[in-house]
CSV table of C-alpha atoms in Angstrom, one decimal:
chain,number,residue,atom,x,y,z
A,1,UNK,CA,0.4,0.1,0.2
A,2,UNK,CA,1.4,3.3,-1.1
A,3,UNK,CA,2.5,5.6,1.6
A,4,UNK,CA,0.4,8.9,1.7
A,5,UNK,CA,0.0,11.9,3.7
A,6,UNK,CA,-3.0,11.8,5.0
A,7,UNK,CA,-5.4,15.2,4.6
A,8,UNK,CA,-5.6,16.7,7.9
A,9,UNK,CA,-10.0,18.2,6.7
A,10,UNK,CA,-10.1,20.0,10.2
A,11,UNK,CA,-7.2,22.1,9.0
A,12,UNK,CA,-8.9,22.6,5.9
A,13,UNK,CA,-12.1,24.1,6.9
A,14,UNK,CA,-10.6,26.3,9.4
A,15,UNK,CA,-8.8,28.2,6.7
A,16,UNK,CA,-11.6,28.2,4.8
A,17,UNK,CA,-13.5,30.5,7.3
A,18,UNK,CA,-10.7,32.3,7.1
A,19,UNK,CA,-11.0,32.4,3.5
A,20,UNK,CA,-8.2,30.3,2.3
A,21,UNK,CA,-9.1,29.5,-1.4
A,22,UNK,CA,-6.3,27.6,-1.7
A,23,UNK,CA,-7.1,25.4,1.2
A,24,UNK,CA,-10.5,25.0,-0.3
A,25,UNK,CA,-9.2,23.7,-3.5
A,26,UNK,CA,-6.9,21.1,-1.6
A,27,UNK,CA,-9.9,19.9,0.0
A,28,UNK,CA,-11.7,19.8,-3.2
A,29,UNK,CA,-9.2,18.0,-5.2
A,30,UNK,CA,-8.4,15.5,-2.3
A,31,UNK,CA,-12.3,14.6,-2.1
A,32,UNK,CA,-13.7,15.7,-5.3
A,33,UNK,CA,-14.0,12.6,-6.6
A,34,UNK,CA,-15.6,10.4,-4.0
A,35,UNK,CA,-18.0,12.9,-3.2
A,36,UNK,CA,-18.9,13.4,-6.7
A,37,UNK,CA,-19.1,9.3,-6.5
A,38,UNK,CA,-21.6,9.2,-3.7
A,39,UNK,CA,-23.7,12.0,-4.9
A,40,UNK,CA,-24.2,10.3,-8.6
A,41,UNK,CA,-24.8,7.3,-6.4
A,42,UNK,CA,-27.8,8.9,-4.8
A,43,UNK,CA,-29.4,11.1,-7.6
A,44,UNK,CA,-28.3,8.7,-10.7
A,45,UNK,CA,-27.5,11.3,-12.6
A,46,UNK,CA,-25.2,12.5,-13.9
A,47,UNK,CA,-25.7,16.2,-14.3
A,48,UNK,CA,-28.1,16.6,-11.5
A,49,UNK,CA,-25.3,14.7,-9.4
A,50,UNK,CA,-22.8,17.6,-10.9
A,51,UNK,CA,-25.2,20.6,-9.4
A,52,UNK,CA,-25.1,18.7,-5.9
A,53,UNK,CA,-21.8,19.1,-5.9
A,54,UNK,CA,-21.4,22.4,-6.5
A,55,UNK,CA,-24.0,23.5,-4.0
A,56,UNK,CA,-22.1,21.2,-1.3
A,57,UNK,CA,-19.3,22.6,-2.3
A,58,UNK,CA,-20.5,26.6,-2.2
A,59,UNK,CA,-22.1,25.4,1.1
A,60,UNK,CA,-19.1,24.1,2.9
A,61,UNK,CA,-17.3,27.2,2.0
A,62,UNK,CA,-19.6,29.7,3.3
A,63,UNK,CA,-20.8,27.1,6.3
A,64,UNK,CA,-16.8,26.4,7.4
A,65,UNK,CA,-16.7,28.8,10.3
A,66,UNK,CA,-19.9,27.1,12.0
A,67,UNK,CA,-18.0,23.5,11.6
A,68,UNK,CA,-17.1,22.7,15.0
A,69,UNK,CA,-14.4,20.3,15.3
A,70,UNK,CA,-15.0,18.7,19.5
A,71,UNK,CA,-18.4,17.3,17.5
A,72,UNK,CA,-16.8,15.1,15.2
A,73,UNK,CA,-14.1,15.0,12.4
A,74,UNK,CA,-14.1,17.8,9.5
A,75,UNK,CA,-14.4,14.7,6.5
A,76,UNK,CA,-17.6,13.1,8.1
A,77,UNK,CA,-19.2,17.3,8.3
A,78,UNK,CA,-18.7,17.8,4.5
A,79,UNK,CA,-19.7,14.0,3.3
A,80,UNK,CA,-23.1,15.1,5.6
A,81,UNK,CA,-23.0,18.3,3.6
A,82,UNK,CA,-23.2,16.5,-0.1
A,83,UNK,CA,-25.2,13.6,1.2
A,84,UNK,CA,-27.9,16.2,2.9
A,85,UNK,CA,-27.3,18.1,-0.6
A,86,UNK,CA,-28.0,14.8,-2.3
A,87,UNK,CA,-30.9,14.1,-0.4
A,88,UNK,CA,-33.1,17.7,-0.6
A,89,UNK,CA,-32.0,17.6,-4.5
A,90,UNK,CA,-33.9,14.3,-4.7
A,91,UNK,CA,-37.1,15.9,-2.0
A,92,UNK,CA,-37.0,18.5,-4.4
A,93,UNK,CA,-37.8,16.7,-7.9
A,94,UNK,CA,-39.5,14.3,-6.4
A,95,UNK,CA,-37.7,11.7,-8.3
A,96,UNK,CA,-38.9,8.4,-8.7
A,97,UNK,CA,-36.1,6.2,-8.1
A,98,UNK,CA,-36.1,3.0,-9.7
A,99,UNK,CA,-36.1,0.2,-7.4
A,100,UNK,CA,-35.9,-2.5,-10.0
A,101,UNK,CA,-32.5,-1.6,-11.6
A,102,UNK,CA,-30.8,-5.0,-10.8
A,103,UNK,CA,-27.0,-3.4,-12.0
A,104,UNK,CA,-27.4,-1.4,-8.7
A,105,UNK,CA,-28.0,-3.9,-6.2
A,106,UNK,CA,-24.7,-6.0,-8.0
A,107,UNK,CA,-22.4,-2.6,-7.0
A,108,UNK,CA,-24.1,-2.8,-3.5
A,109,UNK,CA,-22.0,-5.7,-2.2
A,110,UNK,CA,-19.6,-4.9,-4.5
A,111,UNK,CA,-16.3,-4.5,-2.4
A,112,UNK,CA,-14.8,-1.4,-1.7
A,113,UNK,CA,-12.9,0.0,-4.4
A,114,UNK,CA,-8.9,0.6,-4.0
A,115,UNK,CA,-7.8,4.3,-4.5
A,116,UNK,CA,-4.8,4.7,-3.3
A,117,UNK,CA,-5.2,8.0,-2.2
A,118,UNK,CA,-7.9,6.8,0.2
A,119,UNK,CA,-6.5,7.3,4.1
A,120,UNK,CA,-10.6,6.4,5.0
A,121,UNK,CA,-10.8,3.8,7.5
A,122,UNK,CA,-13.7,1.4,7.2
A,123,UNK,CA,-12.6,-1.3,8.7
A,124,UNK,CA,-14.2,-0.9,12.5
A,125,UNK,CA,-17.6,-0.2,10.7
A,126,UNK,CA,-17.5,-3.2,7.8
A,127,UNK,CA,-16.7,-5.3,10.4
A,128,UNK,CA,-20.1,-4.3,13.1
A,129,UNK,CA,-22.0,-4.3,10.0
A,130,UNK,CA,-20.9,-7.8,9.0
A,131,UNK,CA,-22.3,-8.8,12.7
A,132,UNK,CA,-25.7,-7.3,11.4
A,133,UNK,CA,-28.9,-9.4,10.2
A,134,UNK,CA,-28.7,-9.4,6.8
A,135,UNK,CA,-31.8,-7.0,6.5
A,136,UNK,CA,-30.9,-4.1,8.9
A,137,UNK,CA,-27.5,-4.5,7.3
A,138,UNK,CA,-29.2,-4.0,3.8
A,139,UNK,CA,-31.5,-1.8,5.5
A,140,UNK,CA,-28.6,1.0,7.0
A,141,UNK,CA,-26.9,0.6,3.3
A,142,UNK,CA,-29.4,1.4,1.4
A,143,UNK,CA,-30.6,4.5,3.4
A,144,UNK,CA,-26.9,5.6,2.9
A,145,UNK,CA,-25.2,4.6,0.1
A,146,UNK,CA,-28.7,5.0,-2.2
A,147,UNK,CA,-30.4,7.5,-0.4
A,148,UNK,CA,-33.3,5.9,-0.3
A,149,UNK,CA,-36.0,7.0,2.3
A,150,UNK,CA,-38.1,4.3,4.2
A,151,UNK,CA,-40.6,3.6,1.7
A,152,UNK,CA,-38.2,2.6,-0.9
A,153,UNK,CA,-36.3,0.8,1.6
A,154,UNK,CA,-40.0,-1.0,2.0
A,155,UNK,CA,-40.6,-1.7,-1.7
A,156,UNK,CA,-37.2,-2.6,-2.3
A,157,UNK,CA,-37.0,-5.6,0.8
A,158,UNK,CA,-40.6,-6.1,0.3
A,159,UNK,CA,-41.6,-6.0,3.5
A,160,UNK,CA,-43.6,-3.9,5.4
A,161,UNK,CA,-42.6,0.2,6.3
A,162,UNK,CA,-42.4,-0.8,10.2
A,163,UNK,CA,-41.2,-3.5,9.9
A,164,UNK,CA,-37.4,-1.6,8.2
A,165,UNK,CA,-37.6,1.9,10.4
A,166,UNK,CA,-37.7,-1.1,12.8
A,167,UNK,CA,-34.2,-2.8,11.3
A,168,UNK,CA,-33.1,0.9,10.8
A,169,UNK,CA,-33.5,1.9,14.5
A,170,UNK,CA,-32.1,-1.1,16.3
A,171,UNK,CA,-29.6,-1.6,13.4
A,172,UNK,CA,-28.1,2.1,14.1
A,173,UNK,CA,-28.0,1.0,17.8
A,174,UNK,CA,-26.0,-2.3,17.7
A,175,UNK,CA,-23.6,-0.2,15.2
A,176,UNK,CA,-23.5,2.2,17.8
A,177,UNK,CA,-22.9,-0.2,20.4
A,178,UNK,CA,-19.9,-1.9,18.5
A,179,UNK,CA,-18.2,0.9,17.4
A,180,UNK,CA,-18.4,2.3,20.8
B,1,UNK,CA,-39.3,17.0,22.1
B,2,UNK,CA,-40.9,13.6,22.0
B,3,UNK,CA,-37.5,12.2,22.3
B,4,UNK,CA,-35.9,14.0,25.0
B,5,UNK,CA,-36.8,11.5,27.9
B,6,UNK,CA,-35.1,8.3,26.0
B,7,UNK,CA,-31.7,8.2,25.3
B,8,UNK,CA,-31.9,5.1,22.4
B,9,UNK,CA,-34.6,7.0,20.9
B,10,UNK,CA,-32.5,10.6,20.7
B,11,UNK,CA,-29.5,8.1,19.8
B,12,UNK,CA,-31.2,6.3,16.4
B,13,UNK,CA,-33.2,9.6,15.6
B,14,UNK,CA,-29.6,10.9,15.6
B,15,UNK,CA,-28.2,8.6,13.6
B,16,UNK,CA,-31.5,8.5,11.4
B,17,UNK,CA,-30.5,12.3,10.9
B,18,UNK,CA,-27.5,11.9,9.3
B,19,UNK,CA,-28.3,8.6,7.1
B,20,UNK,CA,-31.2,11.3,5.7
B,21,UNK,CA,-34.4,8.8,7.0
B,22,UNK,CA,-35.7,11.5,9.2
B,23,UNK,CA,-38.4,13.2,6.8
B,24,UNK,CA,-41.8,16.2,7.2
B,25,UNK,CA,-42.2,16.5,10.9
B,26,UNK,CA,-39.9,14.2,12.4
B,27,UNK,CA,-36.9,16.0,10.9
B,28,UNK,CA,-38.4,19.6,11.1
B,29,UNK,CA,-38.9,18.7,15.2
B,30,UNK,CA,-35.4,17.3,15.3
B,31,UNK,CA,-33.6,20.0,13.1
B,32,UNK,CA,-35.0,22.4,15.9
B,33,UNK,CA,-34.0,20.1,18.7
B,34,UNK,CA,-30.5,20.2,17.3
B,35,UNK,CA,-30.5,24.0,17.0
B,36,UNK,CA,-30.8,24.4,21.2
B,37,UNK,CA,-29.4,20.9,22.0
B,38,UNK,CA,-26.0,20.7,22.5
B,39,UNK,CA,-25.6,16.9,23.2
B,40,UNK,CA,-27.4,16.0,20.0
B,41,UNK,CA,-25.3,17.9,18.1
B,42,UNK,CA,-22.6,15.8,20.0
B,43,UNK,CA,-24.6,12.7,18.7
B,44,UNK,CA,-25.3,13.9,15.2
B,45,UNK,CA,-21.2,13.8,14.5
B,46,UNK,CA,-20.3,11.4,16.2
B,47,UNK,CA,-23.1,9.3,13.8
B,48,UNK,CA,-20.9,11.2,10.6
B,49,UNK,CA,-18.1,10.1,12.0
B,50,UNK,CA,-19.4,6.4,12.2
B,51,UNK,CA,-21.1,6.3,9.2
B,52,UNK,CA,-18.5,7.9,7.2
B,53,UNK,CA,-17.1,4.3,5.9
B,54,UNK,CA,-20.2,3.4,3.7
B,55,UNK,CA,-19.4,6.2,1.0
B,56,UNK,CA,-17.1,4.0,0.3
B,57,UNK,CA,-19.3,2.0,-1.5
B,58,UNK,CA,-20.2,4.5,-3.7
B,59,UNK,CA,-17.2,4.0,-6.1
B,60,UNK,CA,-15.4,7.7,-7.1
B,61,UNK,CA,-16.1,9.4,-10.3
B,62,UNK,CA,-13.6,12.3,-11.4
B,63,UNK,CA,-15.4,15.5,-11.6
B,64,UNK,CA,-14.6,17.4,-14.7
B,65,UNK,CA,-12.7,20.5,-15.5
B,66,UNK,CA,-15.4,22.9,-15.9
B,67,UNK,CA,-16.8,22.0,-12.0
B,68,UNK,CA,-14.0,23.3,-10.1
B,69,UNK,CA,-14.5,26.2,-12.4
B,70,UNK,CA,-18.3,26.4,-11.6
B,71,UNK,CA,-17.6,26.7,-7.5
B,72,UNK,CA,-15.0,28.8,-8.1
B,73,UNK,CA,-16.5,31.6,-9.9
B,74,UNK,CA,-19.9,31.0,-7.0
B,75,UNK,CA,-17.6,31.2,-4.2
B,76,UNK,CA,-16.5,34.8,-5.8
B,77,UNK,CA,-13.3,34.3,-7.7
B,78,UNK,CA,-9.9,32.6,-6.9
B,79,UNK,CA,-10.1,35.0,-3.0
B,80,UNK,CA,-12.5,37.3,-2.5
B,81,UNK,CA,-15.7,35.6,0.4
B,82,UNK,CA,-18.8,36.3,-0.7
B,83,UNK,CA,-19.8,39.1,0.8
B,84,UNK,CA,-21.6,40.2,3.8
B,85,UNK,CA,-25.6,40.5,3.1
B,86,UNK,CA,-24.6,43.4,4.5
B,87,UNK,CA,-22.2,45.0,2.6
B,88,UNK,CA,-24.4,46.7,-0.1
B,89,UNK,CA,-26.9,48.3,1.3
B,90,UNK,CA,-28.4,48.6,-3.0
B,91,UNK,CA,-32.0,47.0,-3.1
B,92,UNK,CA,-32.9,44.1,-5.1
B,93,UNK,CA,-33.8,45.0,-8.5
B,94,UNK,CA,-36.5,42.7,-10.2
B,95,UNK,CA,-34.1,40.2,-12.2
B,96,UNK,CA,-34.7,37.4,-14.2
B,97,UNK,CA,-31.6,36.1,-14.1
B,98,UNK,CA,-32.4,34.8,-10.3
B,99,UNK,CA,-36.4,32.9,-10.4
B,100,UNK,CA,-35.2,31.4,-7.4
B,101,UNK,CA,-35.0,34.7,-5.5
B,102,UNK,CA,-38.7,34.9,-3.9
B,103,UNK,CA,-39.7,31.8,-1.9
B,104,UNK,CA,-42.3,32.6,0.3
B,105,UNK,CA,-40.4,32.6,3.9
B,106,UNK,CA,-42.1,34.6,6.1
B,107,UNK,CA,-39.4,35.5,8.2
B,108,UNK,CA,-36.5,35.7,6.3
B,109,UNK,CA,-37.9,37.1,3.0
B,110,UNK,CA,-35.0,37.6,-0.1
B,111,UNK,CA,-37.2,39.7,-2.2
B,112,UNK,CA,-35.8,42.0,0.3
B,113,UNK,CA,-32.5,40.8,0.5
B,114,UNK,CA,-30.0,43.0,-1.3
B,115,UNK,CA,-28.2,42.0,-3.9
B,116,UNK,CA,-24.2,42.1,-4.4
B,117,UNK,CA,-22.5,45.2,-6.1
B,118,UNK,CA,-21.0,42.8,-9.0
B,119,UNK,CA,-23.5,40.6,-11.2
B,120,UNK,CA,-23.5,36.9,-9.8
B,121,UNK,CA,-22.5,34.0,-12.1
B,122,UNK,CA,-24.5,32.2,-10.0
B,123,UNK,CA,-26.4,32.4,-6.7
B,124,UNK,CA,-25.3,33.5,-3.9
B,125,UNK,CA,-26.2,31.6,-1.1
B,126,UNK,CA,-29.0,33.7,0.7
B,127,UNK,CA,-30.3,34.0,-3.4
B,128,UNK,CA,-30.8,30.1,-3.7
B,129,UNK,CA,-34.5,28.6,-2.8
B,130,UNK,CA,-33.4,25.4,-0.8
B,131,UNK,CA,-31.2,27.6,1.6
B,132,UNK,CA,-34.1,29.9,2.8
B,133,UNK,CA,-36.9,27.4,2.0
B,134,UNK,CA,-34.9,25.1,5.4
B,135,UNK,CA,-33.6,28.3,7.0
B,136,UNK,CA,-37.3,29.6,7.5
B,137,UNK,CA,-38.8,26.3,8.0
B,138,UNK,CA,-35.9,25.9,10.4
B,139,UNK,CA,-36.4,29.5,12.2
B,140,UNK,CA,-40.2,29.5,12.2
B,141,UNK,CA,-40.6,26.5,14.2
B,142,UNK,CA,-37.3,28.1,16.6
B,143,UNK,CA,-39.3,31.2,16.6
B,144,UNK,CA,-43.0,29.2,17.9
B,145,UNK,CA,-41.1,28.1,20.8
B,146,UNK,CA,-39.1,31.0,22.0
B,147,UNK,CA,-42.1,33.1,21.7
B,148,UNK,CA,-44.6,30.7,23.5
B,149,UNK,CA,-42.1,30.4,26.5
B,150,UNK,CA,-42.6,34.3,25.8
B,151,UNK,CA,-46.3,34.5,26.0
B,152,UNK,CA,-46.0,32.3,28.8
B,153,UNK,CA,-44.0,34.9,30.9
B,154,UNK,CA,-46.3,38.3,32.3
B,155,UNK,CA,-46.4,40.8,30.2
B,156,UNK,CA,-44.2,43.4,32.6
B,157,UNK,CA,-43.8,46.4,29.5
B,158,UNK,CA,-46.3,46.8,26.6
B,159,UNK,CA,-43.6,48.5,24.1
B,160,UNK,CA,-43.1,46.9,21.0
B,161,UNK,CA,-41.7,43.7,21.0
B,162,UNK,CA,-38.5,42.2,18.8
B,163,UNK,CA,-36.8,38.7,18.3
B,164,UNK,CA,-34.3,37.3,15.8
B,165,UNK,CA,-32.8,33.8,15.3
B,166,UNK,CA,-29.2,34.5,14.1
B,167,UNK,CA,-28.6,31.4,12.1
B,168,UNK,CA,-25.1,30.2,9.8
B,169,UNK,CA,-25.9,30.8,6.2
B,170,UNK,CA,-26.4,27.3,4.5
B,171,UNK,CA,-27.2,25.4,8.1
B,172,UNK,CA,-29.9,25.4,10.3
B,173,UNK,CA,-27.7,25.6,13.2
B,174,UNK,CA,-29.2,29.2,15.2
B,175,UNK,CA,-26.1,30.3,17.3
B,176,UNK,CA,-27.6,33.6,18.9
B,177,UNK,CA,-30.3,35.4,19.6
B,178,UNK,CA,-31.6,38.8,19.7
B,179,UNK,CA,-34.1,40.1,21.8
B,180,UNK,CA,-35.0,44.1,21.5
B,181,UNK,CA,-37.7,46.2,23.5
B,182,UNK,CA,-38.3,49.4,22.1
B,183,UNK,CA,-36.9,52.3,24.2
B,184,UNK,CA,-35.6,49.2,26.6
B,185,UNK,CA,-32.6,47.1,26.3
B,186,UNK,CA,-31.2,45.1,23.4
B,187,UNK,CA,-29.5,41.9,23.7
B,188,UNK,CA,-28.0,39.1,22.0
B,189,UNK,CA,-27.5,35.8,23.4
B,190,UNK,CA,-25.3,32.8,22.2
B,191,UNK,CA,-27.4,30.1,22.0
B,192,UNK,CA,-24.8,27.1,20.0
B,193,UNK,CA,-21.7,26.3,20.7
B,194,UNK,CA,-21.8,29.5,18.7
B,195,UNK,CA,-18.9,29.9,16.5
B,196,UNK,CA,-18.3,28.7,19.7
B,197,UNK,CA,-17.2,25.2,18.6
B,198,UNK,CA,-13.9,26.6,16.5
B,199,UNK,CA,-11.9,28.8,18.0
B,200,UNK,CA,-11.9,32.2,15.9
B,201,UNK,CA,-9.0,32.5,13.9
B,202,UNK,CA,-5.7,34.2,15.1
B,203,UNK,CA,-6.3,37.8,14.3
B,204,UNK,CA,-10.0,37.9,13.8
B,205,UNK,CA,-12.7,39.3,15.9
B,206,UNK,CA,-16.8,38.5,15.7
B,207,UNK,CA,-18.8,42.1,14.9
B,208,UNK,CA,-22.5,42.9,15.5
B,209,UNK,CA,-23.9,44.4,12.7
B,210,UNK,CA,-28.1,45.9,12.0
B,211,UNK,CA,-29.3,47.0,9.5
B,212,UNK,CA,-33.2,48.2,9.9
B,213,UNK,CA,-35.6,47.4,6.5
B,214,UNK,CA,-34.9,50.1,4.1
B,215,UNK,CA,-31.9,51.5,5.9
B,216,UNK,CA,-29.3,52.5,3.4
B,217,UNK,CA,-26.5,50.6,5.1
B,218,UNK,CA,-25.0,48.4,8.4
B,219,UNK,CA,-24.7,49.5,11.2
B,220,UNK,CA,-22.2,48.6,13.7
B,221,UNK,CA,-23.6,47.7,17.1
B,222,UNK,CA,-19.8,46.9,18.4
B,223,UNK,CA,-17.3,43.4,19.0
B,224,UNK,CA,-19.2,40.4,20.7
B,225,UNK,CA,-17.0,37.7,22.2
B,226,UNK,CA,-17.8,34.0,21.0
B,227,UNK,CA,-20.4,32.3,23.7
B,228,UNK,CA,-21.3,35.8,25.4
B,229,UNK,CA,-24.0,37.7,25.9
B,230,UNK,CA,-23.9,41.3,25.3
B,231,UNK,CA,-26.8,43.9,26.2
B,232,UNK,CA,-26.7,47.3,25.1
B,233,UNK,CA,-29.4,50.7,25.0
B,234,UNK,CA,-32.0,50.4,22.2
B,235,UNK,CA,-31.3,54.3,22.0
B,236,UNK,CA,-28.0,53.3,20.3
B,237,UNK,CA,-29.4,51.7,17.5
B,238,UNK,CA,-30.3,53.2,14.0
B,239,UNK,CA,-34.0,52.1,14.5
B,240,UNK,CA,-35.6,49.1,15.6
B,241,UNK,CA,-38.2,47.5,13.7
B,242,UNK,CA,-39.9,44.7,11.9
B,243,UNK,CA,-37.3,42.9,9.7
B,244,UNK,CA,-35.0,44.6,10.8
B,245,UNK,CA,-31.0,42.9,9.7
B,246,UNK,CA,-28.7,41.6,12.2
B,247,UNK,CA,-25.6,39.6,12.2
B,248,UNK,CA,-22.5,38.2,13.0
B,249,UNK,CA,-19.2,38.4,10.9
B,250,UNK,CA,-16.0,37.7,10.7
B,251,UNK,CA,-13.5,40.9,11.0
B,252,UNK,CA,-9.9,41.4,11.8
B,253,UNK,CA,-9.3,42.2,14.9
B,254,UNK,CA,-10.2,45.8,16.3
B,255,UNK,CA,-13.3,45.2,14.3
B,256,UNK,CA,-13.7,46.2,10.4
B,257,UNK,CA,-11.9,49.0,9.0
B,258,UNK,CA,-14.6,50.3,6.8
B,259,UNK,CA,-17.4,51.0,8.7
B,260,UNK,CA,-19.0,47.9,7.0
B,261,UNK,CA,-18.7,44.2,6.8
B,262,UNK,CA,-15.5,43.1,5.3
B,263,UNK,CA,-15.7,39.4,6.6
B,264,UNK,CA,-17.7,36.6,5.9
B,265,UNK,CA,-21.2,36.3,7.3
B,266,UNK,CA,-21.5,33.8,10.4
B,267,UNK,CA,-24.8,34.5,11.5
B,268,UNK,CA,-27.5,36.1,10.4
B,269,UNK,CA,-31.1,37.0,10.7
B,270,UNK,CA,-34.3,38.9,10.6
B,271,UNK,CA,-36.7,40.4,13.6
B,272,UNK,CA,-40.1,39.3,13.8
B,273,UNK,CA,-42.7,41.6,16.3
B,274,UNK,CA,-43.9,39.2,19.1
């Protein structure tokens, strides 16, 4: 595995809050391709995903001063801004996501892609996800990765809405315990 | 909030908030709680990190070079941060170029928000429909909650009474509350760990500004210390009225030397009469 200096997201965000455009550019260069991948998976359209990434990065620049390093990592904060921008896009457009697309299911279960410059540790989370019952794990993955809401997960997994809600809630609480 | 006393419910809801499965009323209630509940914000922060590894299930995709160019244009070129919402007092002319700038926002009505002096290549944050919709929904709920508290108090004075919630641009977080009574005093109270959170960048200070509806420009109300309340006599304000703009910007130590905001807006909101 190549040695890469790990990127300091917190320092970059503090610099953005000061108006440091270079730090903002560095952040984009480091995370842009991962975040465009996250966005396109949720909104399913290239152009919409680019719009989401644009809006999210403008927000990151604007909101950098409100990032609170005591509450969590800079990277976690940035990914939430992008994911929520993508989810808001879906809510605005109310576009129906096809749950018939078998190709995406293949992607869902694919191994985590290897990227030489990726310094994000996914090991503990993957291990804890592996300990969940399959329906709970799949519900959480569909929600996070595909941006599915309760109803879409219920349709996809052919389960009652209440059951899906319970899978997610209990799955999350188990994950929390496993990761603590 | 219904989940206030159930730790598991709080944890699960914070997780669902990050996951994105909260919706409608539950989402609105959660965001209102988030604005005033530091422990809940900490739980959300922890969930952001717990679930982060799932982002790697989405294969990366290299953005086209044009996307960075768009972003750079939207934030105002290579170095300039977006101007303060108060920096230009030019009234917003009707413009076909910003059709999304008139959402039905009862509290923060962007129709009267100033327009930057240079023609924007893309809508600024205060012109973006999504921001104002989100901000006004959260602010409306928070105003309702605070107004309820205030109404429950015996009315001591009959002078007009105003409240403004100052929110982070683009975010739901309410950082400060401004409360003022005509002929009395104005109080600026920190709510969030208001910029509270991150230490102030070296060489920077927080400056408090106001611009009454229709005024030519903003007036400085002085510097404020992060996380510290401030009380001022209302007689020191240019005016006090409905829809008056209040904001906190990041400025050089000692404050802006130009008599108007020069740094990024950290928190901004308009006054409502109670």
